[in-house]
XYZ file of C-alpha atoms in Angstrom:
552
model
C 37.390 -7.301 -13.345
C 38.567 -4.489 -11.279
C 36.299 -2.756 -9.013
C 36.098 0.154 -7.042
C 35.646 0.338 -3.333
C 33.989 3.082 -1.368
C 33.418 2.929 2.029
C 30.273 4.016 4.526
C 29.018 3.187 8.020
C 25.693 2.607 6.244
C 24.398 1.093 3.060
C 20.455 1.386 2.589
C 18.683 -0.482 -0.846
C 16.258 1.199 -1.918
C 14.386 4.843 -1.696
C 10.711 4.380 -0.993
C 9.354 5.610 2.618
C 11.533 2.927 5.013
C 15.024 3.419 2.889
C 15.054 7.312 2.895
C 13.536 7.278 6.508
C 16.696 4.331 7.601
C 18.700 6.723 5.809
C 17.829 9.460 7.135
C 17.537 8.474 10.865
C 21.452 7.116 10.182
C 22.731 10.011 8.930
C 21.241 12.213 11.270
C 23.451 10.670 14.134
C 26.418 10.875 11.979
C 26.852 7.742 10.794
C 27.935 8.062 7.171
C 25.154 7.029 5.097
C 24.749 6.191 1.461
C 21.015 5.281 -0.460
C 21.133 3.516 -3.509
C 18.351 3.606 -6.007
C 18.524 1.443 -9.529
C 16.057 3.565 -11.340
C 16.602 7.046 -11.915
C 14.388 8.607 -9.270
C 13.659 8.189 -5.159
C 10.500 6.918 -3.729
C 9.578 3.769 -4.969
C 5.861 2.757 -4.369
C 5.481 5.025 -1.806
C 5.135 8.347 -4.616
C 2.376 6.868 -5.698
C 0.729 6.305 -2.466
C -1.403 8.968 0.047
C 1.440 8.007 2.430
C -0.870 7.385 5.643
C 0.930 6.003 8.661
C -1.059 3.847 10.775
C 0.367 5.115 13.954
C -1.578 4.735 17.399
C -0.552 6.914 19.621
C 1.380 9.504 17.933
C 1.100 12.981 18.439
C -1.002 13.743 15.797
C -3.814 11.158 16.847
C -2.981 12.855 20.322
C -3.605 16.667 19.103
C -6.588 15.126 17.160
C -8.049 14.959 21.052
C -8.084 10.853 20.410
C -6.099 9.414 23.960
C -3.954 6.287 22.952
C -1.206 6.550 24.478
C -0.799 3.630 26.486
C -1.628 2.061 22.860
C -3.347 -0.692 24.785
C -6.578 -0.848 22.692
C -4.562 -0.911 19.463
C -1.937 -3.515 20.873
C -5.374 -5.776 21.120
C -6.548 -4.795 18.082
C -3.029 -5.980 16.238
C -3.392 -9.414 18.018
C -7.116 -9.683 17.278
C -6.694 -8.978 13.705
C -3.659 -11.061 12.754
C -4.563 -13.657 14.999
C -0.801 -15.191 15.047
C 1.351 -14.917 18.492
C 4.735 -15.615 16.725
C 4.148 -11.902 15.537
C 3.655 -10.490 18.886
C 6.823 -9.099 19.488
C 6.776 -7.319 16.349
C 3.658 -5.895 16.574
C 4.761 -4.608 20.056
C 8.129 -3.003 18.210
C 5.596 -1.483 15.600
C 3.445 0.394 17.719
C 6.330 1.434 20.347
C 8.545 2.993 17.156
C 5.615 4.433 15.669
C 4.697 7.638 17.861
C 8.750 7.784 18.697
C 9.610 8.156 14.785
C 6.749 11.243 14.376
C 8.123 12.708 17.453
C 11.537 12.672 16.366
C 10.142 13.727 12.230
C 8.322 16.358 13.558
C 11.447 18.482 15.445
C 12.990 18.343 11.464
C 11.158 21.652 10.024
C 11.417 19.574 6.757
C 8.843 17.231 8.051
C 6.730 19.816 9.414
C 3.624 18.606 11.750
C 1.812 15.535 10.117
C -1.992 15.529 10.659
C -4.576 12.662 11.868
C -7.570 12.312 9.386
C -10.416 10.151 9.994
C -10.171 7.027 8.281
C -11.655 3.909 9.712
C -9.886 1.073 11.059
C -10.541 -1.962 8.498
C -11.900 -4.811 10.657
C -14.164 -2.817 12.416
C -16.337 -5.244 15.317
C -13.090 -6.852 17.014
C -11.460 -5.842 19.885
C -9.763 -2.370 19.932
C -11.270 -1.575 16.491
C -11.697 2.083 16.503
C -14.371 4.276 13.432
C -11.882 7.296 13.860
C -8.830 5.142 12.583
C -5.043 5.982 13.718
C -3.798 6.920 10.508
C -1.738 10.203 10.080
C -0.821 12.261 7.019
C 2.137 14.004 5.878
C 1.924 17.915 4.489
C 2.077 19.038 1.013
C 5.000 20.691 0.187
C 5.790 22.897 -3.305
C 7.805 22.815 -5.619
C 9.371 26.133 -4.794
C 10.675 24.846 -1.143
C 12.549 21.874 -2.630
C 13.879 23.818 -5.404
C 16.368 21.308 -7.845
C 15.534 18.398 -5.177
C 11.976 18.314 -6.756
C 13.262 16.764 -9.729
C 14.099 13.784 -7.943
C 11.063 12.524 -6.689
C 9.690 10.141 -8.588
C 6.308 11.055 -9.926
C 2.123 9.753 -9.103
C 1.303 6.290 -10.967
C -1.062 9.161 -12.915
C 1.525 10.685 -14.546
C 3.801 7.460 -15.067
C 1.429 5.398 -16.401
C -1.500 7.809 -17.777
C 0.200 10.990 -18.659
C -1.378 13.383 -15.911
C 0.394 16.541 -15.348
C 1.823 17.313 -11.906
C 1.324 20.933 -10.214
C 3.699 23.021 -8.316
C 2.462 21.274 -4.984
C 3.724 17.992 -3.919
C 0.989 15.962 -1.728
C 0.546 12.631 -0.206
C 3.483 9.934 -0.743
C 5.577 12.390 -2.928
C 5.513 15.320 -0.292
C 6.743 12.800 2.011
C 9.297 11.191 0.126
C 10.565 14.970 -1.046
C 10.811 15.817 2.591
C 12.251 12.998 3.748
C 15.007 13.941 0.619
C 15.328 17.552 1.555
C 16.012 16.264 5.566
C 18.537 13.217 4.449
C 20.784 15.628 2.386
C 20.227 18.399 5.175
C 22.606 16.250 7.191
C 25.486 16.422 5.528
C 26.096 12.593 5.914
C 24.083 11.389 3.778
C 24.177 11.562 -0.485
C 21.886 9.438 -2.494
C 22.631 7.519 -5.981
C 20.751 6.900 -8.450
C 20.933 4.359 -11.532
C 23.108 2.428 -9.398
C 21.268 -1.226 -8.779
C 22.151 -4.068 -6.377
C 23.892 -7.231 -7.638
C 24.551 -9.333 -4.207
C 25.567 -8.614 -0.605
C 29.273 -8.736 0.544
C 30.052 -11.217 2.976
C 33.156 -11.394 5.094
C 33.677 -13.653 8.300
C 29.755 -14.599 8.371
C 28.551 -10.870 8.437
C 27.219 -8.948 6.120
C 29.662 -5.723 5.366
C 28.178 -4.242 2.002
C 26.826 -4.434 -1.416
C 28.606 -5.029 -4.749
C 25.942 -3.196 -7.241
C 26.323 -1.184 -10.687
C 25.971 1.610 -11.559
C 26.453 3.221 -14.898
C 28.144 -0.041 -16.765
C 30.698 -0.359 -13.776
C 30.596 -2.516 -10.678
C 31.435 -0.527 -6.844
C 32.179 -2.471 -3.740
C 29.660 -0.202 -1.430
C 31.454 -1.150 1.858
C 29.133 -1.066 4.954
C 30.873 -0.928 8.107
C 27.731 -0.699 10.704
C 25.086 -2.757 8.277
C 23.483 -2.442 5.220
C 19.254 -1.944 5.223
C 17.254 -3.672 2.587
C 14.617 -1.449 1.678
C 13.778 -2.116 -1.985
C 10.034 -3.137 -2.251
C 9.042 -6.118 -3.001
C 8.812 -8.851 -6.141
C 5.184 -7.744 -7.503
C 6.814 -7.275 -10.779
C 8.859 -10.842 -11.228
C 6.069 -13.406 -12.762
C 8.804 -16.196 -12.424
C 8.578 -15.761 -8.345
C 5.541 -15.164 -8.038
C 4.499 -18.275 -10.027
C 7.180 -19.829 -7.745
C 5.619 -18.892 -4.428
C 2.090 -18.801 -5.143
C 1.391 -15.131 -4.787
C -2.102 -15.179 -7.232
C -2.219 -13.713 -9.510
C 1.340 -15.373 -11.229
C 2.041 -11.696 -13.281
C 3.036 -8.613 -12.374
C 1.259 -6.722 -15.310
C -1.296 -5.929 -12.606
C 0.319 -4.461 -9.965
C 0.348 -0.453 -8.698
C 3.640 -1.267 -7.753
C 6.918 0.516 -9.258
C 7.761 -1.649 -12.228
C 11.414 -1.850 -11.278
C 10.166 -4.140 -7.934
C 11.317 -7.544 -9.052
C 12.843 -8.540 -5.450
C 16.462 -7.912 -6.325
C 17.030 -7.295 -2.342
C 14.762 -10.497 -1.368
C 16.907 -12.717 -3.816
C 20.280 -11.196 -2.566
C 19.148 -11.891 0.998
C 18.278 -15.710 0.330
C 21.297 -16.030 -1.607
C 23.534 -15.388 2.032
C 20.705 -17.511 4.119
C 17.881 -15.557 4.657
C 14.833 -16.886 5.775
C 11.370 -16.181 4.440
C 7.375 -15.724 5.107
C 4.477 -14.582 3.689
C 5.638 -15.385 -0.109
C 2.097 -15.839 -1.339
C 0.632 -13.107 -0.214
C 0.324 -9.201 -1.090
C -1.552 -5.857 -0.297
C -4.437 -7.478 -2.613
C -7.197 -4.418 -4.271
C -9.122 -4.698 -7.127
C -8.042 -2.853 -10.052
C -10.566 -0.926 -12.560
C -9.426 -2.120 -15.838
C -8.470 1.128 -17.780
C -8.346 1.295 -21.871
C -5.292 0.653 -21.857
C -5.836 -3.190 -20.413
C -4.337 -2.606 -17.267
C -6.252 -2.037 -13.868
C -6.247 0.771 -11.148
C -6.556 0.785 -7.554
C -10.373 0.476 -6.890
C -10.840 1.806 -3.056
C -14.177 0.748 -2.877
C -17.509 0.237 -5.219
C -20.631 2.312 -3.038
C -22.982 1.119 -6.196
C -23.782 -1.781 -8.135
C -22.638 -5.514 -7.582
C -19.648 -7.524 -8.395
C -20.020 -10.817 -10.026
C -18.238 -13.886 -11.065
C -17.951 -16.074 -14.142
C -21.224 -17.468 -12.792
C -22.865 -14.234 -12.684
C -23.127 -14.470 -8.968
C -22.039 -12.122 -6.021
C -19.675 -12.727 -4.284
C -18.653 -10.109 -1.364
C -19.236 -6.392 -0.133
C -18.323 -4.384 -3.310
C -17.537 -1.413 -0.773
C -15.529 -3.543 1.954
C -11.883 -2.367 2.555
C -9.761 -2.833 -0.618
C -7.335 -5.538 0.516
C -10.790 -7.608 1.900
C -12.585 -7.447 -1.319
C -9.064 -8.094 -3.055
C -8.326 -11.282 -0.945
C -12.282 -11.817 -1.723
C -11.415 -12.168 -5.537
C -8.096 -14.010 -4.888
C -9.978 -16.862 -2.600
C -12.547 -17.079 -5.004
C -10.082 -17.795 -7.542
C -7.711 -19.912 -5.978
C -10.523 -21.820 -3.585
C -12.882 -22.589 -5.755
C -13.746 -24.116 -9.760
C -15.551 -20.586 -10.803
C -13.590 -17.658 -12.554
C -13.170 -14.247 -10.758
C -10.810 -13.317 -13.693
C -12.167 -11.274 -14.365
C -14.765 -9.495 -11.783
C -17.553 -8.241 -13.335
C -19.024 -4.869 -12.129
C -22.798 -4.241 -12.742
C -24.388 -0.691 -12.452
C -27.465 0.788 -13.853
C -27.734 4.234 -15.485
C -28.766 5.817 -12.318
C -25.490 5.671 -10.414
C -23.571 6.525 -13.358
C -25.618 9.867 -13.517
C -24.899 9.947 -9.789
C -20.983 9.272 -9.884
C -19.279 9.954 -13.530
C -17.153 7.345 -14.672
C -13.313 6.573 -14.536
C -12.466 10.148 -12.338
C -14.975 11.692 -14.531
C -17.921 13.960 -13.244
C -21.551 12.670 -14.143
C -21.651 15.766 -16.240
C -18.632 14.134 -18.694
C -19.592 11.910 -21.115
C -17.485 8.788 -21.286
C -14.863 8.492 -23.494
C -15.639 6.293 -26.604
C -12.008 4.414 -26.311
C -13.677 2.858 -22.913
C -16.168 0.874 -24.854
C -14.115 0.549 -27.743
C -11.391 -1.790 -26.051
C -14.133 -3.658 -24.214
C -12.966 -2.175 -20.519
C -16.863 -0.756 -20.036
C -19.692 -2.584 -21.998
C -22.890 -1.182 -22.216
C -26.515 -2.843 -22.744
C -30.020 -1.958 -22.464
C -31.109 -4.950 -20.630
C -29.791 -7.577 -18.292
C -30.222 -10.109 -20.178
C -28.206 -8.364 -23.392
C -25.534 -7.266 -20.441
C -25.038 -10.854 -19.432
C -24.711 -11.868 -23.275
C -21.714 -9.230 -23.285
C -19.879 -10.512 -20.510
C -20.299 -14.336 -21.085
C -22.466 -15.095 -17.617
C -25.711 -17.135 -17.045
C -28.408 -14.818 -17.598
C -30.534 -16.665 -15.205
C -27.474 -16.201 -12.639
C -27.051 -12.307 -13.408
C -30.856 -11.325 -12.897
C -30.887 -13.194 -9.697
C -28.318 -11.700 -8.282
C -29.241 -8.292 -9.395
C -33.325 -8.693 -8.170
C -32.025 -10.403 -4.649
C -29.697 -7.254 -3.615
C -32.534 -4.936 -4.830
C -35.057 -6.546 -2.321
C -32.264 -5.338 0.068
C -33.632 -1.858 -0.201
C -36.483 -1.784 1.974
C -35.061 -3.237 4.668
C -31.559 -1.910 4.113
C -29.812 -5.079 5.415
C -27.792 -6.902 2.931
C -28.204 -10.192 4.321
C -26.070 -11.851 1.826
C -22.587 -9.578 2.613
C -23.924 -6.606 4.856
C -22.845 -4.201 3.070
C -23.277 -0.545 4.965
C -23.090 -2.086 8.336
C -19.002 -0.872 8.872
C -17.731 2.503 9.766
C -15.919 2.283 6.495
C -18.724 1.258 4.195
C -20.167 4.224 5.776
C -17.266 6.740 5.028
C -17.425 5.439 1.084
C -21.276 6.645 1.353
C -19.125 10.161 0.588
C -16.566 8.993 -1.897
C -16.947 8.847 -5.781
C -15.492 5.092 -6.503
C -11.905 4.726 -7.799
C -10.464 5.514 -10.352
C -10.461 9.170 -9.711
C -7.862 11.851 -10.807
C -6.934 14.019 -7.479
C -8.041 17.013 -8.668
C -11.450 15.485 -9.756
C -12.181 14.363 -6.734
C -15.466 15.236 -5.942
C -18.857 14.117 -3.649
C -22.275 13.404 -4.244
C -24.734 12.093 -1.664
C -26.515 9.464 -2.410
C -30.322 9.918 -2.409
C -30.945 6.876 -0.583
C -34.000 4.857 -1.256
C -34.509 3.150 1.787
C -32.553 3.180 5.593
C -28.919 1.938 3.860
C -27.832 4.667 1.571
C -25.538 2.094 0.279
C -28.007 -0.272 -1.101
C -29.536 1.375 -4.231
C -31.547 -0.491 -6.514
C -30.300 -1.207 -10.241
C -33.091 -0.781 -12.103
C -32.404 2.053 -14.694
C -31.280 1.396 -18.344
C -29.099 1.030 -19.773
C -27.026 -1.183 -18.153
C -23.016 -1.135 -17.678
C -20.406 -3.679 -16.481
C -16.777 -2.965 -15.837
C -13.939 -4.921 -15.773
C -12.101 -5.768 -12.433
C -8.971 -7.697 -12.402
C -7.343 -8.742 -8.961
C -4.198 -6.277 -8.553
C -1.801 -4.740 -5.613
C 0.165 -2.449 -4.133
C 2.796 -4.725 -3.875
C 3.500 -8.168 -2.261
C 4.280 -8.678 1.392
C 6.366 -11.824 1.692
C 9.610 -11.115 2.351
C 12.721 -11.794 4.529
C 12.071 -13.216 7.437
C 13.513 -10.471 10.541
C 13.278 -10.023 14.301
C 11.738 -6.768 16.561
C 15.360 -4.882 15.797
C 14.311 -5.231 11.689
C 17.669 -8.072 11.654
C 17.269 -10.503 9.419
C 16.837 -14.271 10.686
C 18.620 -17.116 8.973
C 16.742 -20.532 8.495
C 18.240 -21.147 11.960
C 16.548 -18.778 13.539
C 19.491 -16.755 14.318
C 20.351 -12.893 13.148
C 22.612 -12.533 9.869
C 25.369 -9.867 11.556
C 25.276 -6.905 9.551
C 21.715 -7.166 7.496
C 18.397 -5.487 8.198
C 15.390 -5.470 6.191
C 12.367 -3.149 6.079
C 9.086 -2.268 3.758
C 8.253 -5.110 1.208
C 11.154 -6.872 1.490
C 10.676 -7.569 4.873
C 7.923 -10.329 5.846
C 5.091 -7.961 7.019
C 4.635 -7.009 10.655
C 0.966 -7.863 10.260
C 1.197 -11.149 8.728
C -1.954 -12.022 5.624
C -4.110 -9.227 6.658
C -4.422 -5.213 6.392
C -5.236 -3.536 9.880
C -5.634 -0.169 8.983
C -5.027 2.661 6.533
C -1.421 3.321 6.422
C -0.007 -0.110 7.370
C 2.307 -0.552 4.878
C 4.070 2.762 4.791
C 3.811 2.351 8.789
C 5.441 -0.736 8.935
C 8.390 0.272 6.481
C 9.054 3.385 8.199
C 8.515 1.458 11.991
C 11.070 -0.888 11.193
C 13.690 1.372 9.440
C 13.345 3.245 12.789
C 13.911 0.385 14.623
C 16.859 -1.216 11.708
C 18.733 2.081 12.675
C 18.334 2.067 16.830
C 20.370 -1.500 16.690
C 22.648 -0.183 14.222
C 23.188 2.967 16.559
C 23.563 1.505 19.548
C 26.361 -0.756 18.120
C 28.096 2.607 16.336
C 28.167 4.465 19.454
C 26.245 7.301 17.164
C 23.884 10.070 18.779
C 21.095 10.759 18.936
C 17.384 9.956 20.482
C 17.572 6.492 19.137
C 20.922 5.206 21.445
C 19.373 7.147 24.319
C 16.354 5.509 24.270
C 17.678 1.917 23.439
C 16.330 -0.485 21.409
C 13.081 0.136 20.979
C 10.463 -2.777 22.167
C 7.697 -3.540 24.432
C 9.952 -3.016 27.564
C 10.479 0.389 26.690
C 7.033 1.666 27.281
């Protein structure tokens, strides 16, 4: 089979947040750069995310009057939280590359400024933890500025999977990813393709020095000559790997993913040598099961209870997503009792509080809710249990024991209410909410812990929560300068790795909002300052060096 050649200083995989950001960053020292994207549209997982950055110490926590910039208090905060020293020097690359990357972002007009909002840090209590957060936010952007490039962007997991209809103002992960679009072709050494998907890595001499993918029915030798960046998500949607590695639940039916994540980049990497970590784990949330049968992000419940197959609680219904997800997943990996699915129990008196399924309390719930079993409805407990195949005995107990939590307003079981980011979701309607119908309604608390609210009001209602993601977070196995280790420990010349298919920075646990973007965009930041400094390339990356620890 003949094939055709074309030849680049850089090769990125993928279009999410770290490939057009690695692509970007290379082409804006004027390294010839080429992104390749197998579906027909750029920004992966991250268009359907609020694309927060968890970056301490960046100018926008800065001009939010919050002083980090030693980034001492989050350094011990990292090392608290993921409690594993082989990850030090990562974390150290993470937070150095962090406030460098906005600095550089924000002199590109496409980026604009990027803005700090309060969001808590996740494992509030331990060293460093902070109830302002470090997360920062891109800005909208319209249609109208991006002109033709708008049509690119891939659209929100609303209008992919659920047929919303998007407005002439691009916001949270797709504003990003447009900018980042508009900035990358801005160079004029950069062009993106689309419909063209990865088949294996090139190797030559034991380096890495492209990609052999397709692309429209014919295969092209993409020819790297300064390295090629893995940036393609990661395998939430391959049920044979993740029955393979263990990453509960064994399907990728569930996931908020991009459907087209299978781990085409993690499979080409082990197939030269890579090295892996992490492969049983993911960004873990629970997912509201929709009509449809398939779940959405759940950020956090602020009424009712969650129970198990036994009818009994099991964790704080409002803690941070990826804690009450891992809470489902350890519950049904660790132990002989169901969590699949979750049961959530609510009385009639928060649903005339908070609507239903991004509905206002004034909307009456559509019948095809009921109908396919995703909400069931009963006038008493007891009926309610019947429905949803628990121990009555089980279900009332749990329900009367987090009721005689109201007087006292201490939930002694889970403490739910006690956090700086239970107490933020005191303001927030539950998930699954449309943007647009967002909306708040304070809680009329009936004791000191507006979170704990009896359920005592028929009927009664129980939805369905299945454990889901945002994607997995084993991956490739890389070093502070994003290169990716062999099983030897050593660098494989000529390959970096970033996002989801790189093993993440923070190991099994979620620090803060904005992590994941963070960490993809950190570590293409970093993927590109070794690949710089090697090209002889301008730019603030090669004048700074490497970025690490000893830079500070």
């Amino acid at each position: 089979m003949s094939v055709n050649e074309e030849v680049y200083d850089v090769v990125v995989v993928g279009s999410g947040g770290g490939g057009m950001i690695g692509g970007y960053l290379a082409a804006s020292r004027g390294l010839r750069t080429l992104i390749i994207e197998k579906t027909d549209q750029v920004g992966g997982t991250t268009s359907y995310s609020g694309a927060g950055l968890w970056f301490p110490g960046s100018a926008p926590v800065a001009r939010a009057g919050i002083d980090e910039s030693d980034r001492q208090a989050a350094r011990e905060y990292l090392r608290a939280v993921v409690g594993d020293d082989s990850r030090a020097e990562l974390h150290d690359a993470y937070l150095s590359a962090g406030p460098r990357l906005i600095d550089e972002l924000e002199k590109n007009p496409w980026f604009g400024e990027f803005t700090h909002m309060t969001v808590p840090d996740y494992f509030a209590g331990l060293p460093g933890a902070t109830p302002h957060g470090r997360t920062v936010f891109p800005a909208p952007i319209t249609v109208a500025e991006l002109g033709d490039k708008a049509d690119l962007v891939r659209k929100s997991i609303y209008t992919e999977r659920y047929g919303h209809t998007e407005d002439e103002t691009l916001v949270g992960g797709r504003a990003f990813i447009a900018r980042a679009l508009a900035a990358f072709l801005d160079t004029g050494h950069g062009d993106v393709r689309v419909n063209t998907a990865l088949s294996r890595l090139i190797v030559e001499d034991g380096r890495v020095t492209g990609v052999e993918a397709r692309c429209d029915g014919e295969v092209v030798a993409l020819r790297a000559e300064r390295g090629v960046l893995l940036a393609a998500g990661g395998f939430e949607h391959n049920p044979e790997l993740r029955a393979k590695y263990g990453a509960i639940p064994s399907t990728g039916d569930w996931s908020d993913g991009v459907d087209s994540n299978v781990g085409d980049a993690l499979l080409a990497g082990i197939a030269v040598g890579a090295d892996t970590e992490l492969m049983d784990e993911a960004w873990y949330v629970p997912g509201v099961v929709q009509p449809d049968g398939k779940p959405l992000f759940n950020h956090a419940s602020r009424g009712g209870i969650w129970v198990n197959a036994e009818g009994k609680r099991f964790t704080n219904e409002t803690a941070p997503y990826d804690q009450a997800g891992h809470a489902i997943r350890d519950g049904e990996r660790d132990t002989d009792v169901s969590h699949t699915p979750t049961h959530w129990v609510f009385d009639h008196k928060q649903l005339s509080r908070d609507g239903f399924g991004g509905k206002s309390p004034q909307t009456p719930i559509a019948d095809d809710w009921f109908t396919s079993g995703a909400l069931k409805k009963a006038d008493t407990l007891e009926e309610l249990a019947a429905l949803i195949d628990v121990p009555t005995a089980e279900l009332t107990a749990s329900v009367q024991t987090f009721n005689g939590y109201v007087e006292s307003g201490v939930d002694e079981e889970f403490h739910r209410g006690e956090t700086p980011w239970d107490q933020m979701c005191q303001f927030i309607v539950g998930y699954p909410a449309l943007p647009e119908q967002n909306f708040v309604v304070p809680i009329e608390a009936e004791g000191p812990n507006p979170l704990i609210v009896s359920i005592d009001t028929p009927p009664y209602y129980a939805a369905t929560l299945l454990l889901s993601d945002i994607g997995t977070k084993g991956g490739l196995k890389t070093d502070a300068d994003s290169r990716v280790l062999g099983a030897d420990g050593e660098p494989i010349a000529g390959l970096y790795a970033t996002g989801n298919t790189m093993a993440a920075m923070s190991g099994k646990v979620y620090p803060g909002a904005g992590t994941p973007i963070g960490s993809a965009l950190a570590f293409a930041y970093q993927a590109v300052a070794d690949i710089a400094a090697g090209a002889g390339a301008s730019g603030d990356l090669v004048e700074s060096g490497r970025v690490n620890a000893d830079t500070e």
